[in-house]
PDB file of C-alpha atoms in Angstrom:
ATOM      1  CA  UNK A   1      75.910  25.280 116.999  1.00 87.00           C
ATOM      2  CA  UNK A   2      78.351  22.441 116.361  1.00 89.00           C
ATOM      3  CA  UNK A   3      81.057  24.375 118.202  1.00 93.00           C
ATOM      4  CA  UNK A   4      78.829  24.550 121.271  1.00 94.00           C
ATOM      5  CA  UNK A   5      78.271  20.789 121.228  1.00 91.00           C
ATOM      6  CA  UNK A   6      82.003  20.169 120.883  1.00 93.00           C
ATOM      7  CA  UNK A   7      82.758  22.496 123.803  1.00 95.00           C
ATOM      8  CA  UNK A   8      80.149  20.802 125.983  1.00 93.00           C
ATOM      9  CA  UNK A   9      81.534  17.379 125.034  1.00 87.00           C
ATOM     10  CA  UNK A  10      85.064  18.517 125.913  1.00 93.00           C
ATOM     11  CA  UNK A  11      83.900  19.808 129.304  1.00 95.00           C
ATOM     12  CA  UNK A  12      82.075  16.542 130.050  1.00 88.00           C
ATOM     13  CA  UNK A  13      85.059  14.422 128.994  1.00 88.00           C
ATOM     14  CA  UNK A  14      87.372  16.637 131.058  1.00 92.00           C
ATOM     15  CA  UNK A  15      85.148  16.282 134.130  1.00 92.00           C
ATOM     16  CA  UNK A  16      84.904  12.517 133.707  1.00 90.00           C
ATOM     17  CA  UNK A  17      88.665  12.258 133.276  1.00 92.00           C
ATOM     18  CA  UNK A  18      89.364  14.396 136.329  1.00 94.00           C
ATOM     19  CA  UNK A  19      86.904  12.549 138.555  1.00 94.00           C
ATOM     20  CA  UNK A  20      88.179   9.149 137.439  1.00 93.00           C
ATOM     21  CA  UNK A  21      91.767  10.222 138.063  1.00 94.00           C
ATOM     22  CA  UNK A  22      90.854  11.476 141.552  1.00 95.00           C
ATOM     23  CA  UNK A  23      88.990   8.270 142.442  1.00 94.00           C
ATOM     24  CA  UNK A  24      91.843   6.146 141.058  1.00 94.00           C
ATOM     25  CA  UNK A  25      94.395   8.186 143.007  1.00 94.00           C
ATOM     26  CA  UNK A  26      92.525   7.909 146.296  1.00 93.00           C
ATOM     27  CA  UNK A  27      91.289   4.312 146.036  1.00 92.00           C
ATOM     28  CA  UNK A  28      94.068   2.611 144.053  1.00 93.00           C
ATOM     29  CA  UNK A  29      97.332   4.542 144.083  1.00 93.00           C
ATOM     30  CA  UNK A  30      97.204   5.684 147.713  1.00 90.00           C
ATOM     31  CA  UNK A  31      96.162   2.294 149.101  1.00 90.00           C
ATOM     32  CA  UNK A  32      98.109  -0.283 147.078  1.00 91.00           C
ATOM     33  CA  UNK A  33     101.749  -1.205 146.575  1.00 90.00           C
ATOM     34  CA  UNK A  34     103.428  -0.388 143.286  1.00 91.00           C
ATOM     35  CA  UNK A  35     103.399  -3.341 140.883  1.00 88.00           C
ATOM     36  CA  UNK A  36     100.995  -5.470 142.929  1.00 91.00           C
ATOM     37  CA  UNK A  37      98.004  -7.300 141.523  1.00 93.00           C
ATOM     38  CA  UNK A  38      95.554  -5.014 143.356  1.00 93.00           C
ATOM     39  CA  UNK A  39      97.030  -1.896 141.772  1.00 94.00           C
ATOM     40  CA  UNK A  40      97.073  -3.473 138.323  1.00 94.00           C
ATOM     41  CA  UNK A  41      93.458  -4.592 138.660  1.00 94.00           C
ATOM     42  CA  UNK A  42      92.362  -1.198 139.968  1.00 93.00           C
ATOM     43  CA  UNK A  43      94.205   0.620 137.210  1.00 93.00           C
ATOM     44  CA  UNK A  44      92.695  -1.634 134.547  1.00 94.00           C
ATOM     45  CA  UNK A  45      89.229  -0.981 135.986  1.00 93.00           C
ATOM     46  CA  UNK A  46      89.965   2.751 136.097  1.00 92.00           C
ATOM     47  CA  UNK A  47      90.625   2.659 132.356  1.00 92.00           C
ATOM     48  CA  UNK A  48      87.930   0.186 131.311  1.00 94.00           C
ATOM     49  CA  UNK A  49      84.941   1.479 133.289  1.00 93.00           C
ATOM     50  CA  UNK A  50      85.009   5.051 131.932  1.00 92.00           C
ATOM     51  CA  UNK A  51      85.346   3.698 128.406  1.00 92.00           C
ATOM     52  CA  UNK A  52      82.323   1.446 128.942  1.00 93.00           C
ATOM     53  CA  UNK A  53      80.275   4.312 130.386  1.00 91.00           C
ATOM     54  CA  UNK A  54      81.180   6.670 127.529  1.00 89.00           C
ATOM     55  CA  UNK A  55      80.415   3.824 125.114  1.00 91.00           C
ATOM     56  CA  UNK A  56      76.989   3.419 126.705  1.00 91.00           C
ATOM     57  CA  UNK A  57      76.298   7.132 126.355  1.00 87.00           C
ATOM     58  CA  UNK A  58      77.405   7.201 122.724  1.00 89.00           C
ATOM     59  CA  UNK A  59      75.637   3.947 121.755  1.00 91.00           C
ATOM     60  CA  UNK A  60      72.323   5.247 123.034  1.00 85.00           C
ATOM     61  CA  UNK A  61      72.624   8.521 121.087  1.00 85.00           C
ATOM     62  CA  UNK A  62      74.037   6.993 117.915  1.00 89.00           C
ATOM     63  CA  UNK A  63      71.271   4.427 117.479  1.00 86.00           C
ATOM     64  CA  UNK A  64      73.472   1.357 117.870  1.00 89.00           C
ATOM     65  CA  UNK A  65      71.806  -2.070 117.768  1.00 91.00           C
ATOM     66  CA  UNK A  66      69.750  -2.768 120.871  1.00 92.00           C
ATOM     67  CA  UNK A  67      71.800  -5.782 122.099  1.00 91.00           C
ATOM     68  CA  UNK A  68      74.928  -3.599 122.049  1.00 91.00           C
ATOM     69  CA  UNK A  69      73.135  -0.793 123.873  1.00 90.00           C
ATOM     70  CA  UNK A  70      71.914  -3.241 126.502  1.00 90.00           C
ATOM     71  CA  UNK A  71      75.376  -4.827 126.932  1.00 91.00           C
ATOM     72  CA  UNK A  72      76.970  -1.431 127.477  1.00 91.00           C
ATOM     73  CA  UNK A  73      74.162   0.189 129.477  1.00 91.00           C
ATOM     74  CA  UNK A  74      74.227  -2.030 132.580  1.00 91.00           C
ATOM     75  CA  UNK A  75      77.888  -1.697 133.480  1.00 93.00           C
ATOM     76  CA  UNK A  76      78.214   1.800 132.027  1.00 93.00           C
ATOM     77  CA  UNK A  77      75.329   3.510 133.808  1.00 93.00           C
ATOM     78  CA  UNK A  78      75.868   1.492 136.976  1.00 95.00           C
ATOM     79  CA  UNK A  79      79.478   2.672 137.058  1.00 94.00           C
ATOM     80  CA  UNK A  80      78.419   6.302 136.557  1.00 93.00           C
ATOM     81  CA  UNK A  81      76.064   6.049 139.544  1.00 95.00           C
ATOM     82  CA  UNK A  82      78.714   4.345 141.669  1.00 95.00           C
ATOM     83  CA  UNK A  83      81.266   6.956 140.579  1.00 94.00           C
ATOM     84  CA  UNK A  84      78.965   9.714 141.799  1.00 94.00           C
ATOM     85  CA  UNK A  85      78.610   8.119 145.233  1.00 96.00           C
ATOM     86  CA  UNK A  86      82.323   7.306 145.490  1.00 95.00           C
ATOM     87  CA  UNK A  87      83.259  10.864 144.579  1.00 94.00           C
ATOM     88  CA  UNK A  88      80.865  12.334 147.130  1.00 95.00           C
ATOM     89  CA  UNK A  89      82.122   9.978 149.843  1.00 95.00           C
ATOM     90  CA  UNK A  90      85.762  10.752 149.059  1.00 94.00           C
ATOM     91  CA  UNK A  91      85.118  14.502 149.057  1.00 93.00           C
ATOM     92  CA  UNK A  92      83.350  14.208 152.414  1.00 93.00           C
ATOM     93  CA  UNK A  93      86.340  12.236 153.681  1.00 91.00           C
ATOM     94  CA  UNK A  94      88.685  14.962 152.444  1.00 91.00           C
ATOM     95  CA  UNK A  95      86.784  17.473 154.540  1.00 90.00           C
ATOM     96  CA  UNK A  96      86.936  15.275 157.644  1.00 91.00           C
ATOM     97  CA  UNK A  97      90.523  14.012 157.257  1.00 88.00           C
ATOM     98  CA  UNK A  98      92.379  17.052 158.722  1.00 89.00           C
ATOM     99  CA  UNK A  99      90.096  17.001 161.751  1.00 89.00           C
ATOM    100  CA  UNK A 100      90.563  13.265 162.198  1.00 87.00           C
ATOM    101  CA  UNK A 101      94.344  13.522 161.870  1.00 87.00           C
ATOM    102  CA  UNK A 102      94.461  16.305 164.465  1.00 87.00           C
ATOM    103  CA  UNK A 103      92.258  14.295 166.818  1.00 87.00           C
ATOM    104  CA  UNK A 104      94.347  11.140 166.364  1.00 86.00           C
ATOM    105  CA  UNK A 105      97.606  12.982 166.999  1.00 87.00           C
ATOM    106  CA  UNK A 106      96.219  14.473 170.227  1.00 85.00           C
ATOM    107  CA  UNK A 107      94.725  11.204 171.457  1.00 78.00           C
ATOM    108  CA  UNK A 108      97.991   9.265 171.010  1.00 70.00           C
ATOM    109  CA  UNK A 109      99.209   8.036 174.440  1.00 66.00           C
ATOM    110  CA  UNK A 110     102.282   9.759 175.901  1.00 58.00           C
ATOM    111  CA  UNK A 111     104.216   6.491 176.258  1.00 58.00           C
ATOM    112  CA  UNK A 112     103.837   5.802 172.529  1.00 56.00           C
ATOM    113  CA  UNK A 113     105.071   9.289 171.663  1.00 53.00           C
ATOM    114  CA  UNK A 114     108.063   9.019 173.992  1.00 54.00           C
ATOM    115  CA  UNK A 115     108.998   5.554 172.677  1.00 53.00           C
ATOM    116  CA  UNK A 116     109.336   6.937 169.173  1.00 53.00           C
ATOM    117  CA  UNK A 117     112.750   8.375 168.655  1.00 52.00           C
ATOM    118  CA  UNK A 118     113.606  10.705 165.791  1.00 51.00           C
ATOM    119  CA  UNK A 119     114.556   7.811 163.508  1.00 48.00           C
ATOM    120  CA  UNK A 120     112.098   5.213 164.783  1.00 48.00           C
ATOM    121  CA  UNK A 121     108.842   4.655 162.980  1.00 48.00           C
ATOM    122  CA  UNK A 122     105.708   3.602 164.844  1.00 48.00           C
ATOM    123  CA  UNK A 123     107.215   2.748 168.221  1.00 47.00           C
ATOM    124  CA  UNK A 124     105.546   0.469 170.754  1.00 45.00           C
ATOM    125  CA  UNK A 125     104.881   1.332 174.375  1.00 46.00           C
ATOM    126  CA  UNK A 126     108.003   0.530 176.341  1.00 45.00           C
ATOM    127  CA  UNK A 127     106.157  -2.005 178.513  1.00 43.00           C
ATOM    128  CA  UNK A 128     105.578  -4.154 175.428  1.00 43.00           C
ATOM    129  CA  UNK A 129     108.982  -3.678 173.816  1.00 45.00           C
ATOM    130  CA  UNK A 130     110.556  -6.343 176.051  1.00 45.00           C
ATOM    131  CA  UNK A 131     108.930  -9.806 176.040  1.00 48.00           C
ATOM    132  CA  UNK A 132     110.426 -10.759 179.404  1.00 49.00           C
ATOM    133  CA  UNK A 133     107.475  -9.316 181.295  1.00 50.00           C
ATOM    134  CA  UNK A 134     109.435  -6.580 183.069  1.00 52.00           C
ATOM    135  CA  UNK A 135     108.829  -3.051 181.910  1.00 54.00           C
ATOM    136  CA  UNK A 136     111.877  -1.449 180.378  1.00 53.00           C
ATOM    137  CA  UNK A 137     112.796   2.043 181.508  1.00 57.00           C
ATOM    138  CA  UNK A 138     111.394   4.756 179.300  1.00 59.00           C
ATOM    139  CA  UNK A 139     113.980   6.462 177.098  1.00 59.00           C
ATOM    140  CA  UNK A 140     114.451  10.183 177.406  1.00 58.00           C
ATOM    141  CA  UNK A 141     112.320  12.075 174.907  1.00 58.00           C
ATOM    142  CA  UNK A 142     114.130  13.519 171.929  1.00 57.00           C
ATOM    143  CA  UNK A 143     114.643  17.272 172.068  1.00 55.00           C
ATOM    144  CA  UNK A 144     112.100  19.209 170.062  1.00 53.00           C
ATOM    145  CA  UNK A 145     113.087  21.539 167.295  1.00 52.00           C
ATOM    146  CA  UNK A 146     112.854  25.216 168.108  1.00 54.00           C
ATOM    147  CA  UNK A 147     109.368  26.568 167.530  1.00 52.00           C
ATOM    148  CA  UNK A 148     107.609  23.252 166.997  1.00 52.00           C
ATOM    149  CA  UNK A 149     106.410  22.702 170.534  1.00 52.00           C
ATOM    150  CA  UNK A 150     107.505  19.043 170.412  1.00 50.00           C
ATOM    151  CA  UNK A 151     105.119  18.184 167.591  1.00 51.00           C
ATOM    152  CA  UNK A 152     105.642  15.921 164.610  1.00 50.00           C
ATOM    153  CA  UNK A 153     107.471  18.604 162.605  1.00 51.00           C
ATOM    154  CA  UNK A 154     110.880  17.708 164.079  1.00 52.00           C
ATOM    155  CA  UNK A 155     110.932  14.398 162.193  1.00 53.00           C
ATOM    156  CA  UNK A 156     111.732  14.192 158.500  1.00 54.00           C
ATOM    157  CA  UNK A 157     108.870  13.447 156.140  1.00 53.00           C
ATOM    158  CA  UNK A 158     110.259  10.019 155.283  1.00 55.00           C
ATOM    159  CA  UNK A 159     110.128   8.964 158.944  1.00 53.00           C
ATOM    160  CA  UNK A 160     106.606  10.335 159.344  1.00 50.00           C
ATOM    161  CA  UNK A 161     105.429   8.440 156.266  1.00 51.00           C
ATOM    162  CA  UNK A 162     106.447   5.127 157.855  1.00 54.00           C
ATOM    163  CA  UNK A 163     104.051   5.537 160.762  1.00 51.00           C
ATOM    164  CA  UNK A 164     101.173   3.049 160.350  1.00 52.00           C
ATOM    165  CA  UNK A 165      98.391   5.513 161.067  1.00 52.00           C
ATOM    166  CA  UNK A 166      99.680   7.900 158.399  1.00 50.00           C
ATOM    167  CA  UNK A 167     100.646   5.414 155.705  1.00 53.00           C
ATOM    168  CA  UNK A 168      97.366   5.866 153.825  1.00 53.00           C
ATOM    169  CA  UNK A 169      97.555   9.653 153.618  1.00 53.00           C
ATOM    170  CA  UNK A 170      99.914  11.792 151.569  1.00 54.00           C
ATOM    171  CA  UNK A 171     102.054  14.254 153.460  1.00 48.00           C
ATOM    172  CA  UNK A 172     101.461  17.921 152.811  1.00 45.00           C
TER     173      UNK A 172
END
């Protein structure tokens, strides 16, 4: 019977670890700069909050003193509830993201697409590129790679990653 409890505990700890890693990856790593204060704070919270929630679960079962149970229960159980909602929201966003990316790439104006050369990231419409008030002539569009139909695939991944609307999403 003890083996069953150990296996269940390992599954629960594995699930908590995986969910916390996924939430940290989506909310902290993918949205913050390396070495910044926001990433350090988010990473510290990603390590501290699961420890507090596991501590709250263990303190309640182990019969710890009531003040300790109370001190761990509020942040621990509140974080578990918030983690559930964050995970569900992120998973729903994962389902919607490919559709949103396809819609955004189709709704991009033609002058923005033509202003972006193969090495240019996030070009402006040519009318706004010159501050003199006169519209500059539109450059000739770059030739598309064979078989891509003029889509984004002709640009290297590094150039695509610099586009502002795609900076938050990893490239597949």
